[in-house]
mmCIF file of C-alpha atoms in Angstrom:
data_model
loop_
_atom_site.group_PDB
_atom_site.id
_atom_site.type_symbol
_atom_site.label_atom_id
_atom_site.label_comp_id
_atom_site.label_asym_id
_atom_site.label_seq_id
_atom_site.Cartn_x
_atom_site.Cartn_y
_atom_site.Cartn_z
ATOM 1 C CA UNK A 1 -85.980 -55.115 -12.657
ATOM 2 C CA UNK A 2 -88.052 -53.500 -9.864
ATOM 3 C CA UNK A 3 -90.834 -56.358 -10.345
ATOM 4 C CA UNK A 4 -93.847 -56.221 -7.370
ATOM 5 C CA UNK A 5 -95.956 -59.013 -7.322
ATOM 6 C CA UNK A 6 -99.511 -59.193 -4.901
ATOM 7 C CA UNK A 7 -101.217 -62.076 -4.645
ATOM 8 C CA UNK A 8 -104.201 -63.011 -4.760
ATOM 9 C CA UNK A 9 -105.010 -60.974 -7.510
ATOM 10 C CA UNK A 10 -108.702 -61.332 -6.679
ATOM 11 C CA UNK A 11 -110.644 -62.772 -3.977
ATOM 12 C CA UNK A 12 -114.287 -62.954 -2.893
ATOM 13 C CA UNK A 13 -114.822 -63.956 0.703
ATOM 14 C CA UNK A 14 -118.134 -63.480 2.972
ATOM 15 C CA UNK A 15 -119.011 -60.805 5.349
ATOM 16 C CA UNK A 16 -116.895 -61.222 8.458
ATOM 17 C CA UNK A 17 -113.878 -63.474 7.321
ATOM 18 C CA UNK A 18 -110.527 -62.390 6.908
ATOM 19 C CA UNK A 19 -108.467 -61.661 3.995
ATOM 20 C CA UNK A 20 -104.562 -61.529 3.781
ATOM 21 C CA UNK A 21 -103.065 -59.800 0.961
ATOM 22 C CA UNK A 22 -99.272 -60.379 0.122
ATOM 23 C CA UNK A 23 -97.169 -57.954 -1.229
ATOM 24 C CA UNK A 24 -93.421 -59.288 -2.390
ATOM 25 C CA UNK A 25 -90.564 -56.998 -4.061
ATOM 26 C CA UNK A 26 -88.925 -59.609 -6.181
ATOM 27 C CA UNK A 27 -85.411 -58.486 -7.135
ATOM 28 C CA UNK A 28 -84.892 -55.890 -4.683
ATOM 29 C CA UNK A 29 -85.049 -55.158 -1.169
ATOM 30 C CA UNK A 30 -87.834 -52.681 0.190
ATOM 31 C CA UNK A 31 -87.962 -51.029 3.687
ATOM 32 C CA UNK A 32 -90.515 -49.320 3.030
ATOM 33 C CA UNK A 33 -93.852 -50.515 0.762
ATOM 34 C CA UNK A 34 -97.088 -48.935 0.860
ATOM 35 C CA UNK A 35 -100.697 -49.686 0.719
ATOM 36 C CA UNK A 36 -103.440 -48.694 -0.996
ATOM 37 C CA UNK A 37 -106.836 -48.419 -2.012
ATOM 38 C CA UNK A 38 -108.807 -47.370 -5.037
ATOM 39 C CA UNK A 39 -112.292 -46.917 -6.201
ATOM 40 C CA UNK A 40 -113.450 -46.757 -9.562
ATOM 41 C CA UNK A 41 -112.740 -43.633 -11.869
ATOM 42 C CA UNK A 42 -110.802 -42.262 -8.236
ATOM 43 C CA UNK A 43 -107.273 -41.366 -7.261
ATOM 44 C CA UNK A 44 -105.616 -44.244 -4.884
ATOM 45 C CA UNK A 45 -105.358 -43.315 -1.688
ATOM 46 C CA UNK A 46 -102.787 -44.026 0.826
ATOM 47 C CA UNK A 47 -103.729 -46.555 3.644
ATOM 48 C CA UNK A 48 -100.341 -47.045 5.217
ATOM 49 C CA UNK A 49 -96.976 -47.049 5.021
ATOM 50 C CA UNK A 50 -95.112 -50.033 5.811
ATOM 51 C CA UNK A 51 -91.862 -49.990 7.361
ATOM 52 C CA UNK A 52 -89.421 -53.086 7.657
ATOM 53 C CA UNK A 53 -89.049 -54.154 11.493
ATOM 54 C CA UNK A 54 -91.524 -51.498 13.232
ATOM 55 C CA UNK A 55 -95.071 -50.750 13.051
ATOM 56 C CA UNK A 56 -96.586 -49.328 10.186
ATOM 57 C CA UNK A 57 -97.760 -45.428 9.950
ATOM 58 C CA UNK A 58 -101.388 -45.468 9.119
ATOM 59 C CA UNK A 59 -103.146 -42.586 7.285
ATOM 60 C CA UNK A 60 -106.127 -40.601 9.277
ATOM 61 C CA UNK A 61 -109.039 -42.553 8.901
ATOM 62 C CA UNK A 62 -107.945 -45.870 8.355
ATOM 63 C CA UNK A 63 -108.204 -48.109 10.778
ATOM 64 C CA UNK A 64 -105.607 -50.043 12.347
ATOM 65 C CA UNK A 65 -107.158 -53.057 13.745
ATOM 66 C CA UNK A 66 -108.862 -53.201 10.931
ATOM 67 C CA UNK A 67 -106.403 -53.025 8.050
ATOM 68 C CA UNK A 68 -103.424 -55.083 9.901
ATOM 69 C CA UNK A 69 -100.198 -54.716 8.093
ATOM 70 C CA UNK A 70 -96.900 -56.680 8.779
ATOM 71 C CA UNK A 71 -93.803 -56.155 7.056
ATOM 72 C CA UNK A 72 -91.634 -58.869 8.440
ATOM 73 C CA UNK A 73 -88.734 -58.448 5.372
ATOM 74 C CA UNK A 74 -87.157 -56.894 3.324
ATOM 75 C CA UNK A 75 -88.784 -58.353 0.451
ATOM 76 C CA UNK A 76 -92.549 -59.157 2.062
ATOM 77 C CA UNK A 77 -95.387 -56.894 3.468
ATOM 78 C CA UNK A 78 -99.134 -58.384 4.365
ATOM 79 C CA UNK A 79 -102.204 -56.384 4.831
ATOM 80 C CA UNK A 80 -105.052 -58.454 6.179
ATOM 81 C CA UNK A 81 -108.339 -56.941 6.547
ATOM 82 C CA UNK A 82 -110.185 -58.191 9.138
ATOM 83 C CA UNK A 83 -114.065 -59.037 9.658
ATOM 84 C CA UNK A 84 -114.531 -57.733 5.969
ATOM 85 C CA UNK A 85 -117.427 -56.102 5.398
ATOM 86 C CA UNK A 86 -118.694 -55.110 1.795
ATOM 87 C CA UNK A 87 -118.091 -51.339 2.155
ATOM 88 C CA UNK A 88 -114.335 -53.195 2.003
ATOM 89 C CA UNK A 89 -114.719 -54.680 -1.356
ATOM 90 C CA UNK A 90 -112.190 -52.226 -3.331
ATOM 91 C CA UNK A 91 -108.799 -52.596 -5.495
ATOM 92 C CA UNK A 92 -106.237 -53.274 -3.268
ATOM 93 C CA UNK A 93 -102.718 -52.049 -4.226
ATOM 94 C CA UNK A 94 -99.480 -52.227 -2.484
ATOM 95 C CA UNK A 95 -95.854 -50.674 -3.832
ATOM 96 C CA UNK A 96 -92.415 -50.780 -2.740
ATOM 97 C CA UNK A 97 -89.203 -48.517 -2.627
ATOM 98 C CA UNK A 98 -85.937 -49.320 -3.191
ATOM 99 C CA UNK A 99 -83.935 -49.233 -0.262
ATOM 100 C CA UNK A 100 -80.728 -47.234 -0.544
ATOM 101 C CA UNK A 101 -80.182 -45.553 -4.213
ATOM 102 C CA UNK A 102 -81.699 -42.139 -3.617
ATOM 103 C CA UNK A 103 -84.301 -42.924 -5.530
ATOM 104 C CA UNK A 104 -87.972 -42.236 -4.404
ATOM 105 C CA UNK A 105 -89.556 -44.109 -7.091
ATOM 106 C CA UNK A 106 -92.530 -46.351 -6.086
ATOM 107 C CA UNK A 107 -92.643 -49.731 -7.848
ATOM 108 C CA UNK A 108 -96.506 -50.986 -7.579
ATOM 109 C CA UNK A 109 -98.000 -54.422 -7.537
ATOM 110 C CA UNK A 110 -100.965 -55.603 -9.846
ATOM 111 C CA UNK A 111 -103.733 -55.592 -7.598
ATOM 112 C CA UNK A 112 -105.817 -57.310 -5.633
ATOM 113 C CA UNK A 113 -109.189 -57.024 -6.228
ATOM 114 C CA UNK A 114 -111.868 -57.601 -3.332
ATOM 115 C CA UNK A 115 -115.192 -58.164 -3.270
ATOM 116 C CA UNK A 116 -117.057 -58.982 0.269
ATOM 117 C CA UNK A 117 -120.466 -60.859 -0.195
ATOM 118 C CA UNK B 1 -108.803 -27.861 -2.414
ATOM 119 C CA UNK B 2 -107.153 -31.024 -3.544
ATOM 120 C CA UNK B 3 -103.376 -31.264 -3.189
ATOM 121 C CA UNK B 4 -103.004 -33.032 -6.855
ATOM 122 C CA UNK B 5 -105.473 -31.566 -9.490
ATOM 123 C CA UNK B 6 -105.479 -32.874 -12.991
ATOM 124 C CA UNK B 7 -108.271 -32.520 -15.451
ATOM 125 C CA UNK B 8 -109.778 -35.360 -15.983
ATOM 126 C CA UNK B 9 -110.450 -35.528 -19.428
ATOM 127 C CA UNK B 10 -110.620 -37.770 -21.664
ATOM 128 C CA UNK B 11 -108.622 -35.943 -24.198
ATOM 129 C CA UNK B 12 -109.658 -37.449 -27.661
ATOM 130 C CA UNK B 13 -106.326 -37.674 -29.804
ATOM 131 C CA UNK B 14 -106.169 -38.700 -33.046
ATOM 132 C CA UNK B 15 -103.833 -41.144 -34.029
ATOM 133 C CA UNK B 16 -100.245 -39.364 -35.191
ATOM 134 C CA UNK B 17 -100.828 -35.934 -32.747
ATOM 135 C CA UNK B 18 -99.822 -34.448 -30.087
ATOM 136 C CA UNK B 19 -101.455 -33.930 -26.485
ATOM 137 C CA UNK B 20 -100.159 -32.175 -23.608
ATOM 138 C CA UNK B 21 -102.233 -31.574 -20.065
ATOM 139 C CA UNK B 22 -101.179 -29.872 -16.890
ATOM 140 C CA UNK B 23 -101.251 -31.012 -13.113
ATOM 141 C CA UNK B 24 -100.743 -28.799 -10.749
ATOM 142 C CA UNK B 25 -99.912 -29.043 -6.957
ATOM 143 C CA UNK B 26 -100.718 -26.897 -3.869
ATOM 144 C CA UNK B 27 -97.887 -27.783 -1.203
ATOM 145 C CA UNK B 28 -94.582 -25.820 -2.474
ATOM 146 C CA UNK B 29 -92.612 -28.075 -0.120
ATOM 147 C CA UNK B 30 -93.222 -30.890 -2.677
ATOM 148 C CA UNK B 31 -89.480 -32.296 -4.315
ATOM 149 C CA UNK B 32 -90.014 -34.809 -6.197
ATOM 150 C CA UNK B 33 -92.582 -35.726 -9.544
ATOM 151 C CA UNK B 34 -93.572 -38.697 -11.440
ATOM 152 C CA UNK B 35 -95.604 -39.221 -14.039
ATOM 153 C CA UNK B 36 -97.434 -42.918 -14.045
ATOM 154 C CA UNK B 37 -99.953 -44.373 -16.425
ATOM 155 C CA UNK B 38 -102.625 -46.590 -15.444
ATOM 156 C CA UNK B 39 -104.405 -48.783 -17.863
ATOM 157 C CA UNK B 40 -108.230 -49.662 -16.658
ATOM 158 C CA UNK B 41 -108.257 -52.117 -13.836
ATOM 159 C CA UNK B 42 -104.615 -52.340 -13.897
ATOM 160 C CA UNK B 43 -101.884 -50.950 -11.506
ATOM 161 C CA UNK B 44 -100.253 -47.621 -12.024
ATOM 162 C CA UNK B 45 -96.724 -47.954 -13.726
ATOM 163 C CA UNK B 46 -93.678 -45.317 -13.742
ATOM 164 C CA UNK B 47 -93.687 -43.464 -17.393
ATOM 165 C CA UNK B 48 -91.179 -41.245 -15.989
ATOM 166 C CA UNK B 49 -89.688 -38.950 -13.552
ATOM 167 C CA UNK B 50 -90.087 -35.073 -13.836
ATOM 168 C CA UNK B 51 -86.993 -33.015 -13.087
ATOM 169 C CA UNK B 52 -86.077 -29.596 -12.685
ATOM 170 C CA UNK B 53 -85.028 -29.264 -16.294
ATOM 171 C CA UNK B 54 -87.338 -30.841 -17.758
ATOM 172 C CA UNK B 55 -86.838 -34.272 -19.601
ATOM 173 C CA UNK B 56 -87.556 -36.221 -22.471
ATOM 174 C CA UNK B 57 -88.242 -40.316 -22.859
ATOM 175 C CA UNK B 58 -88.928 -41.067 -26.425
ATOM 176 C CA UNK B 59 -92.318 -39.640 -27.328
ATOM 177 C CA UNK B 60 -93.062 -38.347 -24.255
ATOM 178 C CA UNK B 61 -91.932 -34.576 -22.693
ATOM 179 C CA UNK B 62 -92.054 -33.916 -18.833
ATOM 180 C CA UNK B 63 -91.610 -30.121 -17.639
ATOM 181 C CA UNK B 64 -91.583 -28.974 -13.920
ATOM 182 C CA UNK B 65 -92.994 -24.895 -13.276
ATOM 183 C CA UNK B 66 -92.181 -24.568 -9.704
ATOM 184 C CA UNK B 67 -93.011 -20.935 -9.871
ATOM 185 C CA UNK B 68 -96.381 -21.960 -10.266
ATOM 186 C CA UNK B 69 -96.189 -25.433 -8.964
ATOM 187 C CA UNK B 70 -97.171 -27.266 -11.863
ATOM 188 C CA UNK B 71 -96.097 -30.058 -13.824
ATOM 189 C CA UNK B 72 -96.950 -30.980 -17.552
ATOM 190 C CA UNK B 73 -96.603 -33.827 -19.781
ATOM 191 C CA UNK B 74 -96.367 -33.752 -23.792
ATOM 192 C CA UNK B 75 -96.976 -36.636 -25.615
ATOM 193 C CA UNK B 76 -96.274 -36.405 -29.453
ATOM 194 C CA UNK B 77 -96.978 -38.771 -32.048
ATOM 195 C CA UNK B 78 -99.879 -40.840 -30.326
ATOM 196 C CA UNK B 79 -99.623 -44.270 -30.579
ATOM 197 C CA UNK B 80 -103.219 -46.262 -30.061
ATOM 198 C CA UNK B 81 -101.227 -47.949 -27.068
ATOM 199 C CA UNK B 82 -100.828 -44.647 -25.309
ATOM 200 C CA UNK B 83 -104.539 -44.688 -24.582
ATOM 201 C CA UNK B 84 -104.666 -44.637 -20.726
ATOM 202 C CA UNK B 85 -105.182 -42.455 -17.540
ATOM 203 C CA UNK B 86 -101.869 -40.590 -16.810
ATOM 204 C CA UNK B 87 -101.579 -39.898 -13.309
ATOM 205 C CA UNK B 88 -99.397 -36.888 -11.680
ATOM 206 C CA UNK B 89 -97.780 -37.926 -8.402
ATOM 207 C CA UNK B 90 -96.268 -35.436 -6.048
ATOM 208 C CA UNK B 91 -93.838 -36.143 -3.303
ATOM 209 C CA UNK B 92 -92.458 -34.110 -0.460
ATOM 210 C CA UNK B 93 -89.423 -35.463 1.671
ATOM 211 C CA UNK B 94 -91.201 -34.236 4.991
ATOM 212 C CA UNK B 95 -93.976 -36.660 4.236
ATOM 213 C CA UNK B 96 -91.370 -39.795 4.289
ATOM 214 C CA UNK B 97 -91.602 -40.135 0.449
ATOM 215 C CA UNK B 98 -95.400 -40.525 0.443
ATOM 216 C CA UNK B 99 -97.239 -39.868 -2.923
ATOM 217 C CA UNK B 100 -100.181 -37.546 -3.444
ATOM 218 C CA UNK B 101 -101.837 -39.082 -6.273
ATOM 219 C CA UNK B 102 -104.074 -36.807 -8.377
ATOM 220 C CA UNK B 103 -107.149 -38.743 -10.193
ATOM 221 C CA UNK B 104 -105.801 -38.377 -13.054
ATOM 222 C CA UNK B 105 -105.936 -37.046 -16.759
ATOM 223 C CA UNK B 106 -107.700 -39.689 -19.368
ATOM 224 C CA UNK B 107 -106.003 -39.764 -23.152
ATOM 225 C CA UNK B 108 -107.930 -41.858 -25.758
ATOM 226 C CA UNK B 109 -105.914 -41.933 -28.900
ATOM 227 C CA UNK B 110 -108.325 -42.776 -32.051
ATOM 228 C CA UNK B 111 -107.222 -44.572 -35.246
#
């Protein structure tokens, strides 16, 4: 159980296009799933929190009408980064939490890997 | 200072031993620990949840210090498969169950 998938799992696109990233929880439901980002050899870091129904909380520094995030379900969140620029190109990651359970365990996807040309 | 800090390693383990490393945290309001490993260019899966008392899985030992806010993680009996970056996550409830990742601790287990 607790299976997160992302897709794509890699994309190239040019300077300036749009990418949309799909996060799905697929045998549970998820208010809330979370986005990140990671650089080589780092730590991820938080983007955003995605929250079921409302607008998603978005960590300092990251911008929002950049890194648009919809989380329309309970089993589906998007992240689309707009006008990509190559600074962009980074491992993508989203996760998801069980709703209800009182558990705070995070459940990640496998990645989506960008790279902006 | 960092919120998470682990050592980053890599800890060279022979095949058969044991290695343990630390992570501490700096916010004493944090609740709730994980451990996670993440294999290269792969996404970060749950090895296990730390709690108060300490807890075993298997092979692996998890052991919460509040007193001095840190966490460790014991790994005995390597396994070649247990090579991987082990990353310490931190939680506290008044940051709506966000994770503080730190970079994590790299194990290389040698045959």
């Amino acid at each position: 159980g607790a299976v997160v998938s992302q897709h794509p799992s890699r994309v190239i696109c040019k300077s300036g296009t749009s990418v949309k990233i799909e996060c799905r929880s697929l045998d549970f439901q998820a208010t809330t799933m979370f986005w990140y980002r990671q650089f080589p050899k780092k730590s991820l870091m938080l983007m955003a929190t995605s929250n079921e129904g409302s607008k998603a909380t978005y960590e300092q520094g990251v911008e929002k009408d950049k890194f648009l995030i919809n989380h329309a379900s309970l089993t589906l969140s998007t992240l689309t980064v707009t006008s990509a620029h190559p600074e962009d190109s980074s491992f993508y990651i989203c996760s998801a939490r069980q709703t209800g359970g009182g558990s705070y365990e995070q459940y990640f996807g496998p990645g989506t890997r960008l790279t902006v040309t | 200072r960092k919120e998470v800090e682990q050592d980053p390693g890599p800890f060279n383990v022979p095949e058969g031993a044991t290695v343990a490393f630390n992570c501490t945290y700096s916010n004493s309001a944090s609740q709730s620990f994980f451990w996670y490993r993440q294999d290269c260019r792969k996404e970060p899966k749950l090895l296990m949840s730390v709690y108060s008392s300490g807890n075993e899985d298997g092979r692996f030992t998890a052991q919460l210090n509040r007193a001095s806010q840190y966490i460790s993680l014991l790994i005995r009996d390597s396994k070649l498969s247990d090579s991987a970056t082990y990353l310490c996550v931190v939680m506290t409830t008044d940051s709506w169950g966000k994770f503080q990742f730190g970079a994590g601790t790299q194990v290389v287990v040698t045959p």
